Coordinates of C-alpha atoms in Angstrom, one line a residue:
Chain S
M1 CA -0.1 0.4 0.1
K2 CA 1.1 3.3 -0.9
V3 CA 0.8 5.7 1.1
G4 CA 1.8 9.5 1.8
Y5 CA 0.3 13.2 3.2
Y6 CA 0.3 17.1 1.7
Q7 CA 2.1 18.7 4.0
F8 CA 0.6 22.7 2.4
R9 CA 0.0 26.6 3.6
P10 CA -3.8 26.9 3.3
L11 CA -4.5 30.5 3.2
F12 CA -7.7 31.7 5.3
G13 CA -10.6 31.5 4.0
K14 CA -9.8 31.4 0.2
I15 CA -11.8 27.8 -0.3
R16 CA -10.9 27.4 -4.5
H17 CA -7.3 28.5 -4.4
N18 CA -6.5 26.0 -1.1
T19 CA -8.3 23.5 -3.3
N20 CA -6.6 23.3 -7.0
K21 CA -3.2 24.2 -4.8
V22 CA -4.7 20.0 -3.3
V23 CA -6.1 18.7 -6.8
N24 CA -2.7 20.5 -8.8
A25 CA 0.2 19.0 -6.3
L26 CA -2.3 16.1 -6.6
Q27 CA -2.7 15.6 -9.8
D28 CA -0.3 12.9 -11.1
V29 CA 1.2 11.4 -8.2
K30 CA 0.5 7.7 -7.5
A31 CA -1.0 6.4 -4.4
D32 CA -2.8 4.0 -2.5
L33 CA -3.9 6.1 0.4
I34 CA -3.1 10.7 1.1
V35 CA -4.2 12.6 4.0
L36 CA -4.5 16.4 4.2
P37 CA -4.8 18.3 6.6
E38 CA -7.1 19.8 9.1
L39 CA -9.5 21.8 7.6
A40 CA -7.4 22.1 5.1
F41 CA -9.8 24.3 2.7
T42 CA -11.3 26.6 4.8
G43 CA -8.3 27.8 6.9
Y44 CA -8.5 26.4 10.9
Y45 CA -8.5 29.8 12.9
F46 CA -11.8 31.6 12.3
Q47 CA -13.5 35.3 14.1
N48 CA -15.9 33.6 15.5
K49 CA -19.1 30.9 14.8
N50 CA -20.6 33.2 11.8
E51 CA -17.1 33.8 10.4
L52 CA -17.6 30.0 10.0
K53 CA -20.7 29.7 9.0
S54 CA -19.8 31.4 6.3
L55 CA -17.2 28.8 4.9
A56 CA -18.5 25.7 6.3
E57 CA -19.7 23.2 3.5
D58 CA -22.2 20.3 3.6
P59 CA -20.0 17.8 1.5
A60 CA -22.9 16.7 -1.2
K61 CA -22.9 19.7 -2.2
S62 CA -19.3 21.6 -1.2
S63 CA -17.5 21.5 -5.2
T64 CA -14.7 21.2 -3.5
V65 CA -15.6 17.6 -3.1
E66 CA -16.5 16.8 -5.9
A67 CA -13.1 18.5 -7.5
L68 CA -11.6 15.7 -4.9
V69 CA -13.4 12.8 -6.0
K70 CA -12.3 13.9 -9.5
L71 CA -9.0 14.0 -8.4
C72 CA -9.4 10.4 -6.5
R73 CA -11.4 8.8 -10.1
K74 CA -8.5 10.5 -12.2
N75 CA -5.7 8.4 -9.4
Y76 CA -7.3 5.4 -8.0
F77 CA -6.8 7.1 -4.6
H78 CA -8.4 7.6 -1.7
L79 CA -8.4 10.4 0.6
V80 CA -8.9 11.9 4.0
T81 CA -9.1 14.9 4.4
G82 CA -9.9 17.4 7.3
F83 CA -13.3 19.1 6.1
A84 CA -15.7 22.5 8.4
E85 CA -18.9 20.1 7.4
K86 CA -21.8 21.7 8.1
S87 CA -25.0 19.5 8.7
R88 CA -28.4 21.5 9.4
D89 CA -27.9 23.6 11.8
K90 CA -24.0 22.1 13.2
I91 CA -21.0 22.8 12.5
F92 CA -18.5 19.4 12.6
N93 CA -14.6 19.8 12.4
S94 CA -14.1 16.8 10.2
A95 CA -12.3 14.5 8.4
L96 CA -13.3 13.5 5.0
L97 CA -12.9 9.5 3.5
I98 CA -13.6 10.1 -0.2
G99 CA -12.4 7.9 -2.9
P100 CA -13.4 7.2 -6.4
D101 CA -17.3 6.8 -6.2
G102 CA -17.5 9.3 -3.5
I103 CA -17.8 9.6 0.7
E104 CA -17.6 6.5 2.4
H105 CA -16.8 8.2 5.8
T106 CA -17.3 11.0 7.6
Y107 CA -15.1 11.4 10.9
R108 CA -16.3 14.5 14.0
K109 CA -13.2 15.7 15.5
L110 CA -14.3 14.3 19.4
H111 CA -11.6 16.4 21.7
L112 CA -11.7 20.0 20.2
F113 CA -9.1 21.8 20.8
N114 CA -9.0 24.8 22.2
E115 CA -11.0 28.2 20.8
E116 CA -12.8 25.1 18.5
K117 CA -14.8 24.9 21.4
K118 CA -16.8 29.1 20.7
Y119 CA -17.2 27.9 17.3
F120 CA -17.6 23.6 16.1
D121 CA -19.1 21.9 17.8
A122 CA -18.1 18.4 19.7
G123 CA -18.1 15.1 16.9
D124 CA -21.5 13.3 17.3
I125 CA -20.4 9.2 15.9
P126 CA -18.5 7.1 16.4
L127 CA -15.3 6.6 16.3
Q128 CA -15.3 3.6 12.7
V129 CA -13.3 1.6 10.9
N130 CA -13.5 1.6 7.1
T131 CA -12.1 -0.3 4.7
V132 CA -9.6 0.2 1.9
K133 CA -7.9 -0.8 -0.4
E134 CA -8.6 -4.4 1.6
V135 CA -6.6 -2.4 4.7
K136 CA -8.1 -1.0 7.8
V137 CA -8.1 2.8 7.6
G138 CA -9.3 4.8 11.4
M139 CA -9.1 8.8 11.0
L140 CA -8.7 11.6 13.7
V141 CA -8.5 15.1 13.4
C142 CA -5.2 17.3 15.3
F143 CA -6.5 17.0 19.4
D144 CA -7.4 13.6 19.4
W145 CA -3.8 12.4 19.7
V146 CA -3.9 13.5 23.4
F147 CA -6.6 11.5 24.5
P148 CA -4.9 7.3 24.5
E149 CA -8.2 5.7 24.4
A150 CA -9.2 7.5 20.4
M151 CA -6.6 5.3 19.4
R152 CA -6.5 2.3 21.1
S153 CA -10.8 2.3 20.3
L154 CA -9.6 2.5 16.4
T155 CA -7.1 -0.2 17.0
L156 CA -9.0 -2.6 18.9
Q157 CA -11.4 -2.6 15.8
G158 CA -8.9 -3.5 14.0
A159 CA -7.4 -0.4 12.5
E160 CA -3.9 -1.0 10.6
V161 CA -3.1 2.7 9.8
I162 CA -4.1 6.3 11.5
A163 CA -5.3 8.8 9.3
H164 CA -4.8 11.8 11.0
P165 CA -5.3 15.5 9.6
S166 CA -3.6 18.0 12.4
N167 CA -3.6 21.9 12.5
L168 CA -1.2 21.6 14.8
V169 CA 0.0 24.4 16.9
L170 CA 2.0 23.1 19.7
T171 CA 4.9 21.0 19.5
F172 CA 4.3 16.9 21.8
C173 CA 1.9 15.2 18.9
Q174 CA 4.8 13.7 16.5
E175 CA 6.7 12.8 19.5
A176 CA 3.3 10.9 21.8
M177 CA 2.0 10.1 18.1
I178 CA 5.8 7.6 18.7
T179 CA 3.9 6.0 21.6
R180 CA 0.8 5.7 20.3
C181 CA 2.3 3.9 18.0
L182 CA 4.2 2.1 19.9
E183 CA 1.3 0.7 22.4
N184 CA -1.0 0.0 19.8
R185 CA 1.6 -1.2 16.8
V186 CA -0.7 0.5 14.1
F187 CA 0.6 2.6 11.5
A188 CA -0.3 6.7 11.6
I189 CA 0.5 9.3 9.0
T190 CA -0.5 12.7 11.2
T191 CA -0.5 14.8 8.0
N192 CA -0.4 19.0 9.6
R193 CA -0.2 22.4 7.8
F194 CA 2.6 25.0 7.8
G195 CA 2.0 28.6 7.9
T196 CA 0.5 31.2 10.5
D197 CA -3.9 32.0 10.1
K198 CA -3.1 36.3 10.3
R199 CA -6.4 37.3 11.8
P200 CA -7.9 40.5 13.2
H201 CA -8.4 38.4 16.5
G202 CA -5.0 37.2 16.8
E203 CA -3.3 35.2 14.8
L204 CA -1.3 30.8 15.2
K205 CA 1.2 29.6 13.8
F206 CA 1.4 25.8 12.9
T207 CA 4.2 23.6 13.1
G208 CA 4.0 21.3 10.1
K209 CA 6.7 17.9 11.1
S210 CA 4.1 15.9 9.3
Q211 CA 4.8 12.3 9.7
I212 CA 4.6 8.3 9.1
V213 CA 4.8 6.3 11.4
A214 CA 4.5 2.2 11.9
P215 CA 4.4 0.0 14.3
G216 CA 6.1 -0.6 17.2
G217 CA 6.4 3.3 17.0
V218 CA 9.0 3.0 13.5
L219 CA 9.8 6.6 12.2
V220 CA 9.3 6.5 9.4
Q221 CA 9.2 9.5 7.5
R222 CA 8.5 13.8 8.9
A223 CA 9.6 17.0 7.6
V224 CA 10.7 19.9 8.5
S225 CA 8.5 22.5 9.6
Q226 CA 7.6 25.8 7.5
R227 CA 8.3 23.9 3.3
E228 CA 5.5 22.3 2.0
A229 CA 6.1 18.7 1.2
L230 CA 3.9 15.7 -0.7
F231 CA 5.4 12.6 0.8
I232 CA 4.6 8.8 -0.1
T233 CA 5.9 5.5 0.8
E234 CA 4.8 1.9 1.0
I235 CA 4.2 0.7 3.4
D236 CA 2.7 -3.7 5.0
P237 CA -0.5 -2.5 6.9
A238 CA -0.3 -6.4 8.1
E239 CA 3.3 -4.8 10.2
S240 CA 0.6 -4.2 12.2
H241 CA -1.3 -7.4 12.8
Q242 CA 1.6 -7.9 14.8
K243 CA 0.5 -7.5 17.7
N244 CA 4.4 -9.5 19.8
I245 CA 6.5 -6.0 22.1
T246 CA 8.3 -9.6 22.5
P247 CA 7.6 -13.4 22.9
M248 CA 5.7 -14.0 25.0
N249 CA 3.5 -10.2 24.7
D250 CA 0.3 -9.9 23.0
L251 CA 0.1 -5.6 23.4
I252 CA -3.6 -6.3 22.4
E253 CA -4.7 -9.9 24.2
D254 CA -2.3 -9.0 27.0
R255 CA -4.8 -5.7 28.2
R256 CA -6.7 -6.7 32.1
P257 CA -10.0 -5.0 30.8
E258 CA -11.6 -5.8 33.8
Y259 CA -8.8 -3.4 35.7
Y260 CA -9.4 -0.5 33.4
Q261 CA -13.3 0.3 33.9
N262 CA -13.6 3.4 35.4
L263 CA -12.3 4.5 32.1
I264 CA -15.3 5.1 30.7
N265 CA -17.8 5.5 34.0
Chain T
M1 CA 6.5 17.1 49.1
K2 CA 10.5 15.2 48.5
V3 CA 9.9 12.2 46.3
G4 CA 13.5 10.9 45.0
Y5 CA 14.5 7.4 43.9
Y6 CA 17.2 5.3 44.1
Q7 CA 18.7 3.2 41.6
F8 CA 21.2 0.5 42.4
R9 CA 22.3 -3.1 40.6
P10 CA 21.0 -5.9 43.0
L11 CA 22.3 -8.7 43.5
F12 CA 20.7 -12.2 42.2
G13 CA 19.4 -14.0 45.0
K14 CA 20.9 -12.2 47.6
I15 CA 18.3 -11.3 49.6
R16 CA 20.0 -10.2 53.3
H17 CA 22.5 -8.0 50.9
N18 CA 20.6 -6.1 48.7
T19 CA 18.5 -5.3 51.8
N20 CA 21.7 -4.0 53.5
K21 CA 22.6 -2.1 50.6
V22 CA 18.8 -0.2 50.0
V23 CA 18.9 0.1 54.1
N24 CA 22.5 1.6 53.8
A25 CA 21.7 3.3 51.0
L26 CA 18.9 5.3 52.6
Q27 CA 19.6 5.0 56.1
D28 CA 20.5 9.8 56.3
V29 CA 18.2 10.4 53.5
K30 CA 15.0 13.2 54.2
A31 CA 12.2 12.7 52.0
D32 CA 9.0 11.5 51.8
L33 CA 8.8 9.5 49.2
I34 CA 11.0 7.1 47.8
V35 CA 11.0 5.0 45.5
L36 CA 12.9 1.4 44.7
P37 CA 13.2 -0.3 41.5
E38 CA 10.9 -3.9 40.8
L39 CA 11.8 -7.2 42.9
A40 CA 14.9 -5.1 44.8
F41 CA 16.1 -7.3 46.9
T42 CA 15.5 -11.2 45.0
G43 CA 16.7 -10.0 41.9
Y44 CA 14.9 -10.2 38.6
Y45 CA 15.8 -13.0 36.0
F46 CA 14.8 -16.5 37.7
Q47 CA 14.6 -19.9 35.7
N48 CA 12.2 -20.7 36.6
K49 CA 8.7 -20.6 39.2
N50 CA 10.6 -23.3 41.3
E51 CA 14.0 -21.1 41.7
L52 CA 11.2 -18.0 42.1
K53 CA 9.4 -20.0 45.5
S54 CA 12.8 -20.5 46.9
L55 CA 12.9 -16.3 47.0
A56 CA 9.9 -14.6 47.1
E57 CA 9.2 -13.9 50.2
D58 CA 5.1 -12.9 51.9
P59 CA 6.0 -9.2 52.9
A60 CA 4.5 -10.3 56.7
K61 CA 6.7 -12.2 57.4
S62 CA 10.1 -11.0 55.5
S63 CA 13.0 -9.7 57.7
T64 CA 13.7 -6.9 54.7
V65 CA 10.3 -5.9 55.3
E66 CA 10.9 -5.9 58.6
A67 CA 13.8 -3.6 58.0
L68 CA 12.2 -1.3 54.7
V69 CA 9.6 -0.6 58.0
K70 CA 12.2 0.1 60.2
L71 CA 13.9 2.3 57.9
C72 CA 10.4 4.4 57.3
R73 CA 10.2 4.6 61.3
K74 CA 12.8 6.3 62.0
N75 CA 13.1 8.6 58.8
Y76 CA 9.2 9.3 58.5
F77 CA 8.9 8.4 54.4
H78 CA 7.6 6.6 53.0
L79 CA 8.5 3.8 50.5
V80 CA 7.9 2.7 46.8
T81 CA 10.0 -1.3 45.9
G82 CA 9.1 -3.8 43.5
F83 CA 9.2 -7.4 46.1
A84 CA 9.0 -11.1 45.3
E85 CA 5.1 -11.1 46.8
K86 CA 4.6 -14.8 47.8
S87 CA 1.2 -15.2 48.8
R88 CA -0.6 -19.0 49.4
D89 CA 0.1 -21.1 46.2
K90 CA 0.5 -17.9 44.4
I91 CA 3.4 -15.0 43.7
F92 CA 3.3 -11.8 41.9
N93 CA 5.3 -9.7 41.3
S94 CA 4.4 -6.5 43.5
A95 CA 5.1 -3.3 44.4
L96 CA 4.7 -2.1 48.4
L97 CA 3.6 0.9 50.0
I98 CA 5.6 0.7 53.3
G99 CA 5.3 3.9 55.7
P100 CA 6.7 3.3 59.2
D101 CA 3.6 1.9 60.8
G102 CA 4.1 -1.5 57.9
I103 CA 3.1 -2.1 54.5
E104 CA 0.0 0.2 54.0
H105 CA -1.2 -1.4 50.0
T106 CA 0.6 -4.1 47.7
Y107 CA -0.6 -4.0 44.3
R108 CA 0.1 -6.7 41.9
K109 CA 1.7 -5.8 38.5
L110 CA -1.3 -6.5 36.2
H111 CA 1.0 -6.9 32.8
L112 CA 3.3 -9.2 33.4
F113 CA 6.6 -9.5 30.4
N114 CA 7.3 -11.4 29.0
E115 CA 9.2 -14.7 30.6
E116 CA 7.7 -13.9 34.2
K117 CA 5.2 -14.8 32.5
K118 CA 6.3 -18.3 32.9
Y119 CA 6.9 -17.9 36.8
F120 CA 4.7 -15.4 38.2
D121 CA 0.6 -15.0 38.6
A122 CA -0.5 -12.2 36.6
G123 CA -1.9 -8.5 39.3
D124 CA -5.2 -9.9 40.3
I125 CA -7.2 -7.2 42.6
P126 CA -7.9 -3.7 41.8
L127 CA -5.5 -0.6 40.5
Q128 CA -5.6 2.1 43.8
V129 CA -4.7 5.7 44.5
N130 CA -2.7 5.9 49.0
T131 CA -2.7 8.2 50.6
V132 CA 1.1 9.2 52.0
K133 CA 1.1 12.1 53.8
E134 CA -2.1 14.1 52.2
V135 CA -0.5 13.1 48.6
K136 CA -2.4 10.4 46.5
V137 CA 0.3 8.1 45.0
G138 CA -0.4 5.8 42.0
M139 CA 2.0 2.4 41.9
L140 CA 3.0 0.9 38.6
V141 CA 5.3 -1.9 38.0
C142 CA 7.1 -2.0 35.2
F143 CA 5.2 -2.8 31.7
D144 CA 2.5 -1.1 32.6
W145 CA 3.5 1.9 31.7
V146 CA 2.9 0.1 27.7
F147 CA -0.7 0.4 28.9
P148 CA -2.6 3.7 28.5
E149 CA -5.5 2.8 30.1
A150 CA -3.7 1.5 34.1
M151 CA -2.0 5.5 34.3
R152 CA -5.2 6.6 32.5
S153 CA -6.7 4.8 36.0
L154 CA -4.7 5.9 38.6
T155 CA -5.3 9.4 37.6
L156 CA -9.1 9.1 36.6
Q157 CA -9.3 7.7 40.9
G158 CA -6.9 11.0 41.8
A159 CA -3.7 10.2 41.5
E160 CA -0.8 13.2 41.3
V161 CA 2.3 11.1 41.7
I162 CA 2.6 7.5 39.5
A163 CA 5.5 5.4 42.1
H164 CA 7.5 3.3 39.2
P165 CA 9.7 0.6 40.4
S166 CA 11.2 -1.2 37.7
N167 CA 13.7 -3.3 35.8
L168 CA 13.5 -2.6 32.4
V169 CA 15.2 -3.6 29.5
L170 CA 14.3 -1.9 26.5
T171 CA 14.8 1.2 26.1
F172 CA 11.2 2.5 25.3
C173 CA 10.0 3.2 28.6
Q174 CA 10.8 7.0 29.1
E175 CA 9.7 8.7 26.5
A176 CA 7.0 6.9 26.4
M177 CA 6.4 8.4 30.8
I178 CA 6.9 11.7 29.3
T179 CA 3.5 10.7 26.6
R180 CA 2.0 9.7 29.6
C181 CA 3.0 12.4 32.0
L182 CA 1.7 14.6 29.2
E183 CA -2.0 13.1 28.8
N184 CA -2.7 12.5 32.0
R185 CA -0.8 15.8 34.1
V186 CA 0.2 13.4 36.7
F187 CA 4.1 12.7 38.3
A188 CA 5.8 9.7 38.1
I189 CA 8.8 8.7 39.3
T190 CA 10.2 6.1 37.8
T191 CA 13.1 4.0 39.5
N192 CA 15.2 1.2 36.8
R193 CA 18.0 -0.5 38.5
F194 CA 20.8 -1.4 36.3
G195 CA 24.0 -4.6 35.9
T196 CA 23.1 -7.6 34.8
D197 CA 21.4 -10.7 35.7
K198 CA 24.1 -13.6 34.5
R199 CA 22.6 -16.5 35.0
P200 CA 22.8 -20.1 33.8
H201 CA 19.9 -19.7 30.9
G202 CA 21.2 -16.6 29.9
E203 CA 21.7 -13.3 30.5
L204 CA 19.5 -10.1 31.1
K205 CA 21.3 -6.5 30.8
F206 CA 18.6 -3.6 32.7
T207 CA 19.0 0.2 31.3
G208 CA 19.0 2.7 33.8
K209 CA 18.3 6.5 33.4
S210 CA 15.4 6.5 36.7
Q211 CA 13.5 9.6 36.1
I212 CA 11.9 11.5 37.0
V213 CA 8.7 13.5 34.9
A214 CA 6.3 16.6 35.9
P215 CA 2.7 17.0 34.7
G216 CA 2.9 18.0 31.6
G217 CA 5.6 15.9 30.1
V218 CA 8.3 17.6 31.8
L219 CA 11.5 15.9 32.1
V220 CA 12.6 16.5 35.4
Q221 CA 15.6 14.0 36.6
R222 CA 16.7 11.5 34.6
A223 CA 20.1 8.8 35.9
V224 CA 22.6 7.7 34.2
S225 CA 22.6 3.8 32.3
Q226 CA 24.9 2.0 34.7
R227 CA 25.7 3.7 38.2
E228 CA 24.5 3.7 41.6
A229 CA 21.3 7.2 41.1
L230 CA 20.0 8.5 44.9
F231 CA 18.3 11.5 43.5
I232 CA 15.8 13.7 45.8
T233 CA 13.8 16.5 44.4
E234 CA 10.8 18.8 45.6
I235 CA 7.9 18.9 43.6
D236 CA 4.7 20.4 44.6
P237 CA 1.6 17.6 43.7
A238 CA -1.0 20.0 43.6
E239 CA 0.6 20.5 39.8
S240 CA -1.3 17.6 38.7
H241 CA -4.3 19.0 39.2
Q242 CA -4.2 21.6 37.2
K243 CA -5.0 19.6 34.3
N244 CA -5.0 21.9 31.3
I245 CA -3.3 21.9 28.7
T246 CA -5.6 25.0 26.9
P247 CA -7.4 27.4 28.3
M248 CA -10.0 25.9 27.0
N249 CA -8.9 22.7 27.6
D250 CA -9.0 19.9 30.9
L251 CA -7.0 16.3 29.8
I252 CA -9.5 15.4 31.7
E253 CA -13.0 16.7 31.8
D254 CA -13.0 16.5 28.3
R255 CA -12.6 13.4 27.9
R256 CA -15.6 11.3 26.0
P257 CA -16.4 7.6 27.7
E258 CA -18.9 7.3 26.0
Y259 CA -16.5 7.3 22.8
Y260 CA -14.1 4.7 24.5
Q261 CA -16.4 2.1 24.9
N262 CA -15.1 -0.7 23.9
L263 CA -11.6 -0.5 26.1
I264 CA -13.1 -2.7 28.3
N265 CA -15.0 -5.1 26.2

């Protein structure tokens, strides 16, 4: 399976520009699954809910999604992208799994980061694993990384690869994802954006360093911070089936769920 | 609160020697809580269950425990130590919380590492938090670190400090504990041993690098690998009450347990 990330700098509010940028960058790429950043088309740092409302879209009526589906069809690959998703009167910080036939799954960020809480609604559908060319792919968005339960839940559902669109402003995630891939023995593709959203109410700088980590916590590749980066590599998802960290320790079978009860109370 | 670790090299099977070593090293130490390595008195690399049986002790009848209680009484501190615990027909890889009045709690390692499974029984009592001079202390033993559920469970029970006796042979734990202290915002004292257990059936080298990590994943101090190290420092356990990683994100309140149900099934 050929997987990769496209780290770029979306321009705030310039949906058409950002869509063209992605479509152009991926025009001739051969891959099976490419992960884009969180909120890849709208930009990130909204002033308020009204501004978000004016930029968020119903994926079913979005010309961006239409362009991405067309791209997937042309190149016969799948994309996971962050997307400001309008759904009736709610707006979610979502990740879309898009293939040649359209949107295959929508994940709505369960753990909103900081000011996102002012204008996004918290995710309201269960964590789920989807199949992409026979590979089981789970989605997380950015700040979900800090809650070990999220990636664990996907692992327990059989995820082999975690697609993780991000707009990271802190610096902890990359190292933590190594721990996550060690404890779960799955692949993770964390795609971050770079650049700064300079807005009237303030500015946020994003930290780049998109990365792919293999089971066992092995860093496959990490981008630099402030530069565009398209990276594609071949992985063997079956590596994630090997849950043994020692000859006698399967990290999933060795769990003692009867002693973890207070995690869900 | 003054906490610390004593990293040393137990000699295999030399319980009296190892006990004297610890008692001498801590004779004049002023502290509130000191953490010793896993299986600090027997050594680690048993050939088989019979050998372990010949070295494990009922803590209530152990002259080592007696010496440690006396030390706690003299110096008015608490110890957490790894201990090969005989209990009727079972033997556990345990951590004992010992104070001036005796053993205050026994934690039995829930997640056995590799060949330990051949001769230890898996822990059979719930993770629990105990109070040491008004500070809430949770115990884990070594390989428990790789299961995020273990430290999470203690955190949700109010743990401020995790005492973590270890006999690490792999090199992942120290970095992973930084992630653990970031995601849970608690203190962790990981005490590892150093040196090698050279036995007829093979040898194991232990990796030292005992460490103390503060909430937020801040490394307070880390020992070198192959050298004795007694380290005591002042911490403010109340730092662990501050669960915010951003102004709007409390890492405990922001959890979405309704979406973590499969972690306990």
